[in-house]
Amino acid sequence: MKRIVVACGSGVATSQTVASKINSMLEDEGIRATVEAVDIKSLESIIDQVDVYVTIVPGSQTYDKPMINGIKFLTGMGMAEEFEKLKELLK
């Protein structure tokens, strides 16, 4: 099963909200994946174990893994396009 990590500054409210939204959207599409929220500092230690990461922190460090813009899931602006990218990455 694919693993998605949503990272924000503290790993609490914002990343949990986005992780829940993504998980719900994936379920609606019948796509199975593990979606979890972490703080941005923890991301480096687990990045090798994830398939895609979603970041909410602008200008955060980039990794050699596909990245999705989590802000779009908060605002709704551009969310459909970003979700399509995520679905492609999970194939």
XYZ file of C-alpha atoms in Angstrom:
91
model
C 0.000 0.000 0.000
C 1.263 3.484 -0.859
C 2.219 5.796 1.993
C 1.497 9.531 1.958
C 2.814 11.874 4.633
C 1.403 15.357 5.198
C 3.868 17.688 6.924
C 3.309 21.056 8.558
C 5.095 23.078 11.221
C 3.757 21.211 14.241
C 2.115 18.111 12.779
C -1.102 18.842 14.607
C -4.025 20.879 13.284
C -3.159 21.858 9.725
C -1.517 18.637 8.616
C -4.250 16.582 10.301
C -6.908 18.559 8.428
C -5.195 18.082 5.067
C -4.442 14.400 5.763
C -8.101 13.787 6.604
C -9.248 15.600 3.447
C -6.850 13.634 1.227
C -7.799 10.345 2.876
C -11.498 11.047 2.316
C -10.923 11.993 -1.331
C -8.881 8.839 -1.930
C -11.575 6.680 -0.320
C -14.208 8.313 -2.546
C -12.112 7.275 -5.567
C -11.560 3.747 -4.228
C -7.810 4.324 -3.884
C -6.121 2.594 -0.966
C -3.252 4.438 0.702
C -1.984 5.229 4.163
C -2.186 8.957 4.910
C -0.574 10.364 8.039
C 0.281 13.766 9.485
C 3.715 14.645 10.867
C 5.626 17.748 11.836
C 8.073 19.047 9.255
C 11.096 18.176 11.440
C 10.116 14.493 11.475
C 9.821 14.304 7.707
C 13.554 13.925 7.117
C 13.773 10.823 9.303
C 10.922 9.013 7.501
C 11.160 10.335 3.941
C 12.766 7.106 2.681
C 9.669 5.189 3.795
C 7.071 7.312 1.969
C 5.870 7.326 -1.633
C 4.593 10.917 -1.745
C 4.823 13.805 0.674
C 2.457 16.719 1.002
C 3.911 19.910 2.404
C 2.114 22.878 3.887
C 5.295 24.767 4.773
C 6.277 27.153 1.961
C 9.940 27.003 1.010
C 10.542 23.836 2.998
C 13.390 21.505 2.112
C 12.822 19.318 -0.921
C 13.507 15.599 -1.053
C 13.993 13.022 -3.778
C 10.329 12.016 -3.539
C 7.258 13.368 -5.314
C 5.793 16.400 -3.532
C 2.236 17.712 -3.500
C 1.231 21.241 -2.449
C -0.914 20.881 0.667
C -1.993 24.530 0.731
C -4.320 23.787 -2.188
C -6.205 21.269 -0.029
C -6.685 23.953 2.633
C -7.871 26.730 0.341
C -9.633 24.598 -2.249
C -8.029 26.686 -5.001
C -6.297 24.322 -7.412
C -7.181 21.326 -5.243
C -8.743 19.269 -8.046
C -5.624 19.589 -10.191
C -3.334 18.755 -7.283
C -5.479 15.738 -6.413
C -5.191 14.515 -10.010
C -1.388 14.758 -9.691
C -1.549 12.767 -6.465
C -3.670 10.046 -8.073
C -1.167 9.731 -10.928
C 1.703 9.399 -8.456
C -0.110 6.609 -6.630
C -0.590 4.445 -9.746
